[in-house]
C-alpha cells in the first residue's frame, strides 16, 4: 500500500488537472490518494471519478490556511464528509478570504510599483483559488523578478509586502470544522515553518488540545532525522502520522508517492480507514 495524502491540482496552485494528477499517481504506484488543494474542494469530484477507473482509493482532502500565534500554519483535513454543512460553509468562507486577501496583496504590490498586477494574477489563476504562487508568476512575467524563489524572497514571503496572512482563521477553529465533518486534522509540512523545537512543541500541544489528530511525519523532501523527531512528537502529543509529497507539478525534486519511509512505531492516519 502506498499512500500520498498531500498534493495539489490546477484548482489551487498545482500544474495538473485533477484527472491528470490521478493518472500520474497511478503511474507512480500510489493506491491511496488525497487531493489537498488550498482552501477548496473544487477538484475532488473529478479526481474521484478518475480514481474509480483505476485501482486508487481517493480520500477526501483539503489544505486549510490558518493562523497560530501570528504565524501562518497549514492544516490538512482528511477523510471528512464533503457534504457536511460545516465543511461547505467553511470552504465558502475560505474562498472568500482568499479573494479578499488577493485584493490586499495586489494593492500592496501596486504600491511597490507593480502596476496592473491584479489583472495579470487573475489571468494566471484562470479560475483557480488565487494564491501567492499566481502573484509570483505575475511578477516573473512583469520582469520584476526572474524566478519563484526570488518572488517570495522579495515580495511574497514572511514579512514582505505581499505576505497578508492575518485574515486566516485561528487554527483551533479550523480543527473544529474538520472534526465536526468527521475528518482527521493534520499539521502539514512541519519542516517548513522555520520554528525552534520549543515553538513547534508548543504548536503541537495547542493543536492536540484543540482536537487536532495528526502530523505529517513524511513530507516531500523532509530530512530523515526530522521525520524521526516528528515520529517521537506523535507519541508525545498523541497524534497519528501522515505522509504526502506536497506535489504541485512534475519537478526533479518532487513526485507523487516519492518520499522517505515512515518511521516505525507510529500509528498511520490510514489505519482508521481500513
Ligand atoms: P498561499 O497559499 O497563497 O499563501 O501560497 C502559498 C504557496 O506558495 C505554498 O503552498 C507553496 O506552494 C508556494 N510557496 C511558498 N513559499 C514558496 C517559495 N519560497 N518558493 C516557491 N513557492 C513557494
Ligand atoms: Mn501550494
Ligand atoms: Mn502548505
Ligand atoms: Mn500543500
PDB file of C-alpha atoms and ligand atoms in Angstrom:
ATOM      1  CA  UNK A   1       0.000   0.000   0.000  1.00  0.00           C
ATOM      2  CA  UNK A   2       1.390   3.413  -1.000  1.00  0.00           C
ATOM      3  CA  UNK A   3      -0.478   6.450   0.344  1.00  0.00           C
ATOM      4  CA  UNK A   4       0.118  10.014  -0.816  1.00  0.00           C
ATOM      5  CA  UNK A   5      -2.098  12.259   1.286  1.00  0.00           C
ATOM      6  CA  UNK A   6      -0.967  15.735   0.227  1.00  0.00           C
ATOM      7  CA  UNK A   7      -0.902  17.133  -3.330  1.00  0.00           C
ATOM      8  CA  UNK A   8      -2.279  19.969  -5.464  1.00  0.00           C
ATOM      9  CA  UNK A   9      -4.076  20.384  -8.800  1.00  0.00           C
ATOM     10  CA  UNK A  10      -4.963  23.300 -11.084  1.00  0.00           C
ATOM     11  CA  UNK A  11      -7.852  24.045  -8.713  1.00  0.00           C
ATOM     12  CA  UNK A  12      -5.303  25.760  -6.444  1.00  0.00           C
ATOM     13  CA  UNK A  13      -1.612  26.235  -7.256  1.00  0.00           C
ATOM     14  CA  UNK A  14      -0.789  22.867  -8.840  1.00  0.00           C
ATOM     15  CA  UNK A  15       0.014  22.350 -12.514  1.00  0.00           C
ATOM     16  CA  UNK A  16      -2.086  19.300 -13.448  1.00  0.00           C
ATOM     17  CA  UNK A  17      -5.840  18.864 -13.757  1.00  0.00           C
ATOM     18  CA  UNK A  18      -7.355  16.553 -11.128  1.00  0.00           C
ATOM     19  CA  UNK A  19      -7.700  13.792 -13.778  1.00  0.00           C
ATOM     20  CA  UNK A  20      -4.089  14.094 -14.954  1.00  0.00           C
ATOM     21  CA  UNK A  21      -2.943  14.114 -11.347  1.00  0.00           C
ATOM     22  CA  UNK A  22      -4.792  10.860 -10.591  1.00  0.00           C
ATOM     23  CA  UNK A  23      -3.414   9.246 -13.780  1.00  0.00           C
ATOM     24  CA  UNK A  24       0.095  10.228 -12.705  1.00  0.00           C
ATOM     25  CA  UNK A  25      -0.488   8.840  -9.204  1.00  0.00           C
ATOM     26  CA  UNK A  26      -1.498   5.541 -10.805  1.00  0.00           C
ATOM     27  CA  UNK A  27       1.725   5.505 -12.863  1.00  0.00           C
ATOM     28  CA  UNK A  28       3.723   6.139  -9.705  1.00  0.00           C
ATOM     29  CA  UNK A  29       2.137   3.187  -7.914  1.00  0.00           C
ATOM     30  CA  UNK A  30       0.070   5.258  -5.465  1.00  0.00           C
ATOM     31  CA  UNK A  31      -3.073   3.415  -4.383  1.00  0.00           C
ATOM     32  CA  UNK A  32      -4.398   5.747  -1.697  1.00  0.00           C
ATOM     33  CA  UNK A  33      -4.557   9.413  -2.664  1.00  0.00           C
ATOM     34  CA  UNK A  34      -5.873  12.628  -1.135  1.00  0.00           C
ATOM     35  CA  UNK A  35      -6.090  15.725  -3.326  1.00  0.00           C
ATOM     36  CA  UNK A  36      -5.486  18.558  -0.849  1.00  0.00           C
ATOM     37  CA  UNK A  37      -5.901  21.800  -2.764  1.00  0.00           C
ATOM     38  CA  UNK A  38      -5.571  25.045  -0.801  1.00  0.00           C
ATOM     39  CA  UNK A  39      -8.913  26.017   0.766  1.00  0.00           C
ATOM     40  CA  UNK A  40     -11.103  24.405  -1.909  1.00  0.00           C
ATOM     41  CA  UNK A  41     -12.905  21.145  -2.680  1.00  0.00           C
ATOM     42  CA  UNK A  42     -13.405  22.013  -6.353  1.00  0.00           C
ATOM     43  CA  UNK A  43     -11.252  19.226  -7.810  1.00  0.00           C
ATOM     44  CA  UNK A  44     -12.402  16.316  -5.692  1.00  0.00           C
ATOM     45  CA  UNK A  45     -15.361  15.139  -7.765  1.00  0.00           C
ATOM     46  CA  UNK A  46     -13.245  14.948 -10.936  1.00  0.00           C
ATOM     47  CA  UNK A  47     -10.407  13.261  -9.032  1.00  0.00           C
ATOM     48  CA  UNK A  48     -12.772  10.687  -7.521  1.00  0.00           C
ATOM     49  CA  UNK A  49     -14.345   9.830 -10.883  1.00  0.00           C
ATOM     50  CA  UNK A  50     -10.867   9.198 -12.297  1.00  0.00           C
ATOM     51  CA  UNK A  51      -9.631   7.289  -9.228  1.00  0.00           C
ATOM     52  CA  UNK A  52     -12.595   4.925  -9.590  1.00  0.00           C
ATOM     53  CA  UNK A  53     -11.334   3.988 -13.078  1.00  0.00           C
ATOM     54  CA  UNK A  54      -8.006   2.999 -11.565  1.00  0.00           C
ATOM     55  CA  UNK A  55      -7.204   0.969  -8.506  1.00  0.00           C
ATOM     56  CA  UNK A  56      -6.895   4.095  -6.351  1.00  0.00           C
ATOM     57  CA  UNK A  57      -8.758   4.841  -3.167  1.00  0.00           C
ATOM     58  CA  UNK A  58      -9.471   8.571  -3.057  1.00  0.00           C
ATOM     59  CA  UNK A  59      -9.667  10.054   0.432  1.00  0.00           C
ATOM     60  CA  UNK A  60     -11.370  13.456   0.694  1.00  0.00           C
ATOM     61  CA  UNK A  61      -8.810  16.160   1.348  1.00  0.00           C
ATOM     62  CA  UNK A  62      -8.114  19.871   1.698  1.00  0.00           C
ATOM     63  CA  UNK A  63      -5.240  22.066   2.899  1.00  0.00           C
ATOM     64  CA  UNK A  64      -6.603  24.870   5.044  1.00  0.00           C
ATOM     65  CA  UNK A  65      -4.721  28.122   5.661  1.00  0.00           C
ATOM     66  CA  UNK A  66      -4.789  29.038   9.348  1.00  0.00           C
ATOM     67  CA  UNK A  67      -3.058  31.274  11.863  1.00  0.00           C
ATOM     68  CA  UNK A  68      -1.492  30.234  15.141  1.00  0.00           C
ATOM     69  CA  UNK A  69       0.238  32.835  17.310  1.00  0.00           C
ATOM     70  CA  UNK A  70       0.508  35.204  14.348  1.00  0.00           C
ATOM     71  CA  UNK A  71       2.156  32.567  12.162  1.00  0.00           C
ATOM     72  CA  UNK A  72       0.655  31.016   9.044  1.00  0.00           C
ATOM     73  CA  UNK A  73       0.161  27.273   9.597  1.00  0.00           C
ATOM     74  CA  UNK A  74      -1.318  24.832   7.086  1.00  0.00           C
ATOM     75  CA  UNK A  75      -3.709  22.157   8.308  1.00  0.00           C
ATOM     76  CA  UNK A  76      -4.619  19.233   6.075  1.00  0.00           C
ATOM     77  CA  UNK A  77      -8.110  17.793   6.516  1.00  0.00           C
ATOM     78  CA  UNK A  78      -8.576  14.138   5.504  1.00  0.00           C
ATOM     79  CA  UNK A  79     -11.472  11.698   5.300  1.00  0.00           C
ATOM     80  CA  UNK A  80     -14.256  14.176   6.157  1.00  0.00           C
ATOM     81  CA  UNK A  81     -17.801  14.327   4.805  1.00  0.00           C
ATOM     82  CA  UNK A  82     -17.543  16.711   1.853  1.00  0.00           C
ATOM     83  CA  UNK A  83     -21.274  17.498   2.024  1.00  0.00           C
ATOM     84  CA  UNK A  84     -21.267  18.342   5.739  1.00  0.00           C
ATOM     85  CA  UNK A  85     -22.728  21.858   6.103  1.00  0.00           C
ATOM     86  CA  UNK A  86     -19.953  22.942   8.467  1.00  0.00           C
ATOM     87  CA  UNK A  87     -17.401  21.979   5.819  1.00  0.00           C
ATOM     88  CA  UNK A  88     -19.210  23.519   2.825  1.00  0.00           C
ATOM     89  CA  UNK A  89     -19.743  26.797   4.725  1.00  0.00           C
ATOM     90  CA  UNK A  90     -16.143  26.841   5.930  1.00  0.00           C
ATOM     91  CA  UNK A  91     -14.818  26.301   2.415  1.00  0.00           C
ATOM     92  CA  UNK A  92     -17.040  29.075   1.026  1.00  0.00           C
ATOM     93  CA  UNK A  93     -15.658  31.365   3.730  1.00  0.00           C
ATOM     94  CA  UNK A  94     -12.043  30.415   2.978  1.00  0.00           C
ATOM     95  CA  UNK A  95     -12.611  31.001  -0.751  1.00  0.00           C
ATOM     96  CA  UNK A  96     -13.939  34.469   0.072  1.00  0.00           C
ATOM     97  CA  UNK A  97     -10.984  35.055   2.395  1.00  0.00           C
ATOM     98  CA  UNK A  98      -8.589  34.089  -0.409  1.00  0.00           C
ATOM     99  CA  UNK A  99     -10.207  36.551  -2.793  1.00  0.00           C
ATOM    100  CA  UNK A 100     -10.091  39.404  -0.265  1.00  0.00           C
ATOM    101  CA  UNK A 101      -6.500  38.583   0.632  1.00  0.00           C
ATOM    102  CA  UNK A 102      -5.546  38.536  -3.047  1.00  0.00           C
ATOM    103  CA  UNK A 103      -7.003  42.030  -3.482  1.00  0.00           C
ATOM    104  CA  UNK A 104      -4.941  43.228  -0.497  1.00  0.00           C
ATOM    105  CA  UNK A 105      -1.803  41.600  -1.928  1.00  0.00           C
ATOM    106  CA  UNK A 106      -2.451  43.340  -5.252  1.00  0.00           C
ATOM    107  CA  UNK A 107      -2.956  46.720  -3.526  1.00  0.00           C
ATOM    108  CA  UNK A 108       0.303  46.350  -1.648  1.00  0.00           C
ATOM    109  CA  UNK A 109       2.281  45.232  -4.695  1.00  0.00           C
ATOM    110  CA  UNK A 110       0.722  48.016  -6.752  1.00  0.00           C
ATOM    111  CA  UNK A 111       2.230  50.426  -4.175  1.00  0.00           C
ATOM    112  CA  UNK A 112       5.590  48.716  -4.739  1.00  0.00           C
ATOM    113  CA  UNK A 113       5.386  49.752  -8.386  1.00  0.00           C
ATOM    114  CA  UNK A 114       3.921  46.526  -9.802  1.00  0.00           C
ATOM    115  CA  UNK A 115       1.292  48.188 -11.967  1.00  0.00           C
ATOM    116  CA  UNK A 116      -1.506  46.034 -13.316  1.00  0.00           C
ATOM    117  CA  UNK A 117      -0.602  43.066 -11.082  1.00  0.00           C
ATOM    118  CA  UNK A 118      -4.231  42.288 -10.163  1.00  0.00           C
ATOM    119  CA  UNK A 119      -5.348  41.680 -13.741  1.00  0.00           C
ATOM    120  CA  UNK A 120      -2.236  39.664 -14.502  1.00  0.00           C
ATOM    121  CA  UNK A 121      -2.569  37.423 -11.417  1.00  0.00           C
ATOM    122  CA  UNK A 122      -6.281  36.817 -12.071  1.00  0.00           C
ATOM    123  CA  UNK A 123      -5.490  35.842 -15.661  1.00  0.00           C
ATOM    124  CA  UNK A 124      -2.785  33.411 -14.496  1.00  0.00           C
ATOM    125  CA  UNK A 125      -5.023  31.868 -11.812  1.00  0.00           C
ATOM    126  CA  UNK A 126      -7.587  31.217 -14.566  1.00  0.00           C
ATOM    127  CA  UNK A 127     -10.426  30.373 -12.178  1.00  0.00           C
ATOM    128  CA  UNK A 128      -8.309  28.536  -9.584  1.00  0.00           C
ATOM    129  CA  UNK A 129      -8.233  29.559  -5.925  1.00  0.00           C
ATOM    130  CA  UNK A 130      -5.910  32.531  -6.266  1.00  0.00           C
ATOM    131  CA  UNK A 131      -2.767  32.471  -4.149  1.00  0.00           C
ATOM    132  CA  UNK A 132       0.734  33.814  -3.828  1.00  0.00           C
ATOM    133  CA  UNK A 133       2.187  31.476  -6.491  1.00  0.00           C
ATOM    134  CA  UNK A 134      -0.073  33.186  -9.073  1.00  0.00           C
ATOM    135  CA  UNK A 135       1.286  36.566  -7.953  1.00  0.00           C
ATOM    136  CA  UNK A 136       4.798  35.137  -8.136  1.00  0.00           C
ATOM    137  CA  UNK A 137       4.176  34.081 -11.739  1.00  0.00           C
ATOM    138  CA  UNK A 138       2.779  37.542 -12.497  1.00  0.00           C
ATOM    139  CA  UNK A 139       5.918  39.171 -11.026  1.00  0.00           C
ATOM    140  CA  UNK A 140       8.056  36.957 -13.264  1.00  0.00           C
ATOM    141  CA  UNK A 141       6.026  37.847 -16.350  1.00  0.00           C
ATOM    142  CA  UNK A 142       6.269  41.549 -15.423  1.00  0.00           C
ATOM    143  CA  UNK A 143      10.032  41.043 -15.167  1.00  0.00           C
ATOM    144  CA  UNK A 144      10.105  42.244 -11.552  1.00  0.00           C
ATOM    145  CA  UNK A 145      11.906  39.015 -10.584  1.00  0.00           C
ATOM    146  CA  UNK A 146      13.440  36.171 -12.535  1.00  0.00           C
ATOM    147  CA  UNK A 147      12.062  33.149 -10.618  1.00  0.00           C
ATOM    148  CA  UNK A 148       9.555  31.947  -7.987  1.00  0.00           C
ATOM    149  CA  UNK A 149      12.134  31.844  -5.221  1.00  0.00           C
ATOM    150  CA  UNK A 150      13.028  35.479  -5.805  1.00  0.00           C
ATOM    151  CA  UNK A 151       9.362  36.489  -5.943  1.00  0.00           C
ATOM    152  CA  UNK A 152       8.844  35.060  -2.444  1.00  0.00           C
ATOM    153  CA  UNK A 153      12.121  36.460  -1.153  1.00  0.00           C
ATOM    154  CA  UNK A 154      11.456  39.996  -2.385  1.00  0.00           C
ATOM    155  CA  UNK A 155       7.668  40.371  -2.409  1.00  0.00           C
ATOM    156  CA  UNK A 156       5.584  37.486  -1.037  1.00  0.00           C
ATOM    157  CA  UNK A 157       7.433  35.651   1.735  1.00  0.00           C
ATOM    158  CA  UNK A 158       7.147  36.180   5.508  1.00  0.00           C
ATOM    159  CA  UNK A 159       7.441  39.839   6.437  1.00  0.00           C
ATOM    160  CA  UNK A 160       7.328  41.063   2.819  1.00  0.00           C
ATOM    161  CA  UNK A 161       4.639  43.417   1.437  1.00  0.00           C
ATOM    162  CA  UNK A 162       2.635  40.606  -0.198  1.00  0.00           C
ATOM    163  CA  UNK A 163       2.505  38.441   2.923  1.00  0.00           C
ATOM    164  CA  UNK A 164      -1.080  39.003   4.102  1.00  0.00           C
ATOM    165  CA  UNK A 165      -1.856  36.131   6.447  1.00  0.00           C
ATOM    166  CA  UNK A 166      -3.702  37.580   9.392  1.00  0.00           C
ATOM    167  CA  UNK A 167      -7.024  37.203   7.554  1.00  0.00           C
ATOM    168  CA  UNK A 168      -6.958  33.457   8.024  1.00  0.00           C
ATOM    169  CA  UNK A 169      -8.970  31.867  10.863  1.00  0.00           C
ATOM    170  CA  UNK A 170      -7.352  30.629  14.046  1.00  0.00           C
ATOM    171  CA  UNK A 171      -6.073  27.067  13.902  1.00  0.00           C
ATOM    172  CA  UNK A 172      -8.457  25.895  16.651  1.00  0.00           C
ATOM    173  CA  UNK A 173     -11.467  26.985  14.600  1.00  0.00           C
ATOM    174  CA  UNK A 174     -10.204  25.112  11.534  1.00  0.00           C
ATOM    175  CA  UNK A 175      -9.571  21.938  13.549  1.00  0.00           C
ATOM    176  CA  UNK A 176     -13.176  22.242  14.760  1.00  0.00           C
ATOM    177  CA  UNK A 177     -14.547  22.314  11.186  1.00  0.00           C
ATOM    178  CA  UNK A 178     -12.616  19.202  10.139  1.00  0.00           C
ATOM    179  CA  UNK A 179     -13.563  17.256  13.266  1.00  0.00           C
ATOM    180  CA  UNK A 180     -17.239  18.216  13.048  1.00  0.00           C
ATOM    181  CA  UNK A 181     -17.297  16.912   9.473  1.00  0.00           C
ATOM    182  CA  UNK A 182     -15.910  13.608  10.752  1.00  0.00           C
ATOM    183  CA  UNK A 183     -12.375  14.137   9.427  1.00  0.00           C
ATOM    184  CA  UNK A 184      -8.796  13.957  10.621  1.00  0.00           C
ATOM    185  CA  UNK A 185      -6.901  17.234  11.119  1.00  0.00           C
ATOM    186  CA  UNK A 186      -3.192  17.042  10.309  1.00  0.00           C
ATOM    187  CA  UNK A 187      -0.392  19.623  10.678  1.00  0.00           C
ATOM    188  CA  UNK A 188       1.154  19.990   7.196  1.00  0.00           C
ATOM    189  CA  UNK A 189       4.905  20.057   6.477  1.00  0.00           C
ATOM    190  CA  UNK A 190       6.257  20.840   9.989  1.00  0.00           C
ATOM    191  CA  UNK A 191       9.729  21.279   8.459  1.00  0.00           C
ATOM    192  CA  UNK A 192       8.595  24.386   6.556  1.00  0.00           C
ATOM    193  CA  UNK A 193       7.813  26.755   9.422  1.00  0.00           C
ATOM    194  CA  UNK A 194      11.354  27.641  10.468  1.00  0.00           C
ATOM    195  CA  UNK A 195      10.316  27.115  14.111  1.00  0.00           C
ATOM    196  CA  UNK A 196      12.542  26.218  17.026  1.00  0.00           C
ATOM    197  CA  UNK A 197      11.936  22.809  18.601  1.00  0.00           C
ATOM    198  CA  UNK A 198      10.322  24.518  21.607  1.00  0.00           C
ATOM    199  CA  UNK A 199       7.938  26.547  19.453  1.00  0.00           C
ATOM    200  CA  UNK A 200       6.971  23.519  17.357  1.00  0.00           C
ATOM    201  CA  UNK A 201       6.211  21.552  20.530  1.00  0.00           C
ATOM    202  CA  UNK A 202       4.095  24.445  21.723  1.00  0.00           C
ATOM    203  CA  UNK A 203       2.134  24.380  18.436  1.00  0.00           C
ATOM    204  CA  UNK A 204       1.633  20.597  18.621  1.00  0.00           C
ATOM    205  CA  UNK A 205       0.428  20.791  22.210  1.00  0.00           C
ATOM    206  CA  UNK A 206      -2.124  23.505  21.355  1.00  0.00           C
ATOM    207  CA  UNK A 207      -3.166  21.607  18.207  1.00  0.00           C
ATOM    208  CA  UNK A 208      -3.638  18.338  20.060  1.00  0.00           C
ATOM    209  CA  UNK A 209      -5.616  20.037  22.842  1.00  0.00           C
ATOM    210  CA  UNK A 210      -7.844  21.671  20.196  1.00  0.00           C
ATOM    211  CA  UNK A 211      -8.736  18.207  18.832  1.00  0.00           C
ATOM    212  CA  UNK A 212      -6.087  18.000  16.098  1.00  0.00           C
ATOM    213  CA  UNK A 213      -5.191  14.375  15.442  1.00  0.00           C
ATOM    214  CA  UNK A 214      -2.294  14.051  13.025  1.00  0.00           C
ATOM    215  CA  UNK A 215       1.131  15.274  11.949  1.00  0.00           C
ATOM    216  CA  UNK A 216       2.941  14.918   8.622  1.00  0.00           C
ATOM    217  CA  UNK A 217       5.891  12.790   9.633  1.00  0.00           C
ATOM    218  CA  UNK A 218       6.831  12.439   5.957  1.00  0.00           C
ATOM    219  CA  UNK A 219       6.516  15.424   3.624  1.00  0.00           C
ATOM    220  CA  UNK A 220       8.166  15.795   0.217  1.00  0.00           C
ATOM    221  CA  UNK A 221      11.884  16.201   0.775  1.00  0.00           C
ATOM    222  CA  UNK A 222      11.824  16.150   4.582  1.00  0.00           C
ATOM    223  CA  UNK A 223      15.124  15.017   6.150  1.00  0.00           C
ATOM    224  CA  UNK A 224      15.052  11.515   7.680  1.00  0.00           C
ATOM    225  CA  UNK A 225      16.313  12.853  11.022  1.00  0.00           C
ATOM    226  CA  UNK A 226      13.447  15.380  11.078  1.00  0.00           C
ATOM    227  CA  UNK A 227      10.948  12.590  10.327  1.00  0.00           C
ATOM    228  CA  UNK A 228      12.249  10.568  13.259  1.00  0.00           C
ATOM    229  CA  UNK A 229      11.818  13.562  15.545  1.00  0.00           C
ATOM    230  CA  UNK A 230       8.266  14.051  14.251  1.00  0.00           C
ATOM    231  CA  UNK A 231       7.544  10.368  14.965  1.00  0.00           C
ATOM    232  CA  UNK A 232       8.623  10.986  18.574  1.00  0.00           C
ATOM    233  CA  UNK A 233       6.365  14.043  18.718  1.00  0.00           C
ATOM    234  CA  UNK A 234       3.443  11.898  17.525  1.00  0.00           C
ATOM    235  CA  UNK A 235       3.891   9.711  20.605  1.00  0.00           C
ATOM    236  CA  UNK A 236       4.408  12.697  22.906  1.00  0.00           C
ATOM    237  CA  UNK A 237       1.331  14.610  21.694  1.00  0.00           C
ATOM    238  CA  UNK A 238      -0.909  11.642  20.894  1.00  0.00           C
ATOM    239  CA  UNK A 239      -1.033  12.283  17.154  1.00  0.00           C
ATOM    240  CA  UNK A 240      -1.337   9.910  14.199  1.00  0.00           C
ATOM    241  CA  UNK A 241       1.269  10.048  11.438  1.00  0.00           C
ATOM    242  CA  UNK A 242       0.510  11.189   7.892  1.00  0.00           C
ATOM    243  CA  UNK A 243       2.580  11.295   4.722  1.00  0.00           C
ATOM    244  CA  UNK A 244       2.432  13.160   1.422  1.00  0.00           C
ATOM    245  CA  UNK A 245       4.551  14.555  -1.379  1.00  0.00           C
ATOM    246  CA  UNK A 246       3.026  18.086  -1.420  1.00  0.00           C
ATOM    247  CA  UNK A 247       3.307  17.644  -5.188  1.00  0.00           C
ATOM    248  CA  UNK A 248       2.442  20.797  -7.195  1.00  0.00           C
ATOM    249  CA  UNK A 249       3.730  19.624 -10.575  1.00  0.00           C
ATOM    250  CA  UNK A 250       6.496  17.454 -12.048  1.00  0.00           C
ATOM    251  CA  UNK A 251       9.842  18.684 -10.697  1.00  0.00           C
ATOM    252  CA  UNK A 252      13.197  16.913 -10.357  1.00  0.00           C
ATOM    253  CA  UNK A 253      12.767  17.119  -6.567  1.00  0.00           C
ATOM    254  CA  UNK A 254       9.040  16.393  -6.298  1.00  0.00           C
ATOM    255  CA  UNK A 255       6.920  13.478  -7.447  1.00  0.00           C
ATOM    256  CA  UNK A 256       3.704  11.784  -6.360  1.00  0.00           C
ATOM    257  CA  UNK A 257       4.374   8.891  -3.996  1.00  0.00           C
ATOM    258  CA  UNK A 258       8.101   9.673  -3.775  1.00  0.00           C
ATOM    259  CA  UNK A 259       9.309  10.319  -0.241  1.00  0.00           C
ATOM    260  CA  UNK A 260      11.139   8.682   2.645  1.00  0.00           C
ATOM    261  CA  UNK A 261       9.937   5.704   4.649  1.00  0.00           C
ATOM    262  CA  UNK A 262       7.573   6.212   7.573  1.00  0.00           C
ATOM    263  CA  UNK A 263       9.489   5.568  10.834  1.00  0.00           C
ATOM    264  CA  UNK A 264       8.435   2.529  12.888  1.00  0.00           C
ATOM    265  CA  UNK A 265       6.238   2.810  15.948  1.00  0.00           C
ATOM    266  CA  UNK A 266       3.755   5.421  14.717  1.00  0.00           C
ATOM    267  CA  UNK A 267       0.036   4.995  14.045  1.00  0.00           C
ATOM    268  CA  UNK A 268      -0.563   5.921  10.397  1.00  0.00           C
ATOM    269  CA  UNK A 269      -3.677   8.006   9.718  1.00  0.00           C
ATOM    270  CA  UNK A 270      -4.878   5.397   7.210  1.00  0.00           C
ATOM    271  CA  UNK A 271      -5.091   2.692   9.889  1.00  0.00           C
ATOM    272  CA  UNK A 272      -8.520   4.159  10.787  1.00  0.00           C
ATOM    273  CA  UNK A 273      -9.847   3.752   7.213  1.00  0.00           C
ATOM    274  CA  UNK A 274      -9.144   0.092   6.563  1.00  0.00           C
TER     275      UNK A 274
HETATM  276  P1  LIG B   1      -0.735  30.856  -0.420  1.00  0.00           P
HETATM  277  O1  LIG B   1      -1.469  29.572  -0.167  1.00  0.00           O
HETATM  278  O2  LIG B   1      -1.420  31.737  -1.390  1.00  0.00           O
HETATM  279  O3  LIG B   1      -0.353  31.555   0.846  1.00  0.00           O
HETATM  280  O4  LIG B   1       0.636  30.441  -1.141  1.00  0.00           O
HETATM  281  C1  LIG B   1       1.456  29.514  -0.513  1.00  0.00           C
HETATM  282  C2  LIG B   1       2.020  28.557  -1.534  1.00  0.00           C
HETATM  283  O5  LIG B   1       3.121  29.174  -2.176  1.00  0.00           O
HETATM  284  C3  LIG B   1       2.588  27.282  -0.942  1.00  0.00           C
HETATM  285  O6  LIG B   1       1.605  26.300  -0.848  1.00  0.00           O
HETATM  286  C4  LIG B   1       3.642  26.897  -1.948  1.00  0.00           C
HETATM  287  O7  LIG B   1       3.045  26.170  -2.993  1.00  0.00           O
HETATM  288  C5  LIG B   1       4.100  28.231  -2.511  1.00  0.00           C
HETATM  289  N1  LIG B   1       5.365  28.729  -1.914  1.00  0.00           N
HETATM  290  C6  LIG B   1       5.577  29.133  -0.649  1.00  0.00           C
HETATM  291  N2  LIG B   1       6.842  29.574  -0.480  1.00  0.00           N
HETATM  292  C7  LIG B   1       7.462  29.439  -1.672  1.00  0.00           C
HETATM  293  C8  LIG B   1       8.771  29.726  -2.169  1.00  0.00           C
HETATM  294  N3  LIG B   1       9.723  30.248  -1.379  1.00  0.00           N
HETATM  295  N4  LIG B   1       9.035  29.451  -3.462  1.00  0.00           N
HETATM  296  C9  LIG B   1       8.085  28.945  -4.272  1.00  0.00           C
HETATM  297  N5  LIG B   1       6.832  28.653  -3.869  1.00  0.00           N
HETATM  298  C10 LIG B   1       6.506  28.900  -2.596  1.00  0.00           C
HETATM  299 MN1  LIG B   2       0.866  25.428  -2.688  1.00  0.00          MN
HETATM  300 MN1  LIG B   3       1.276  24.101   2.585  1.00  0.00          MN
HETATM  301 MN1  LIG B   4       0.478  21.791   0.084  1.00  0.00          MN
END
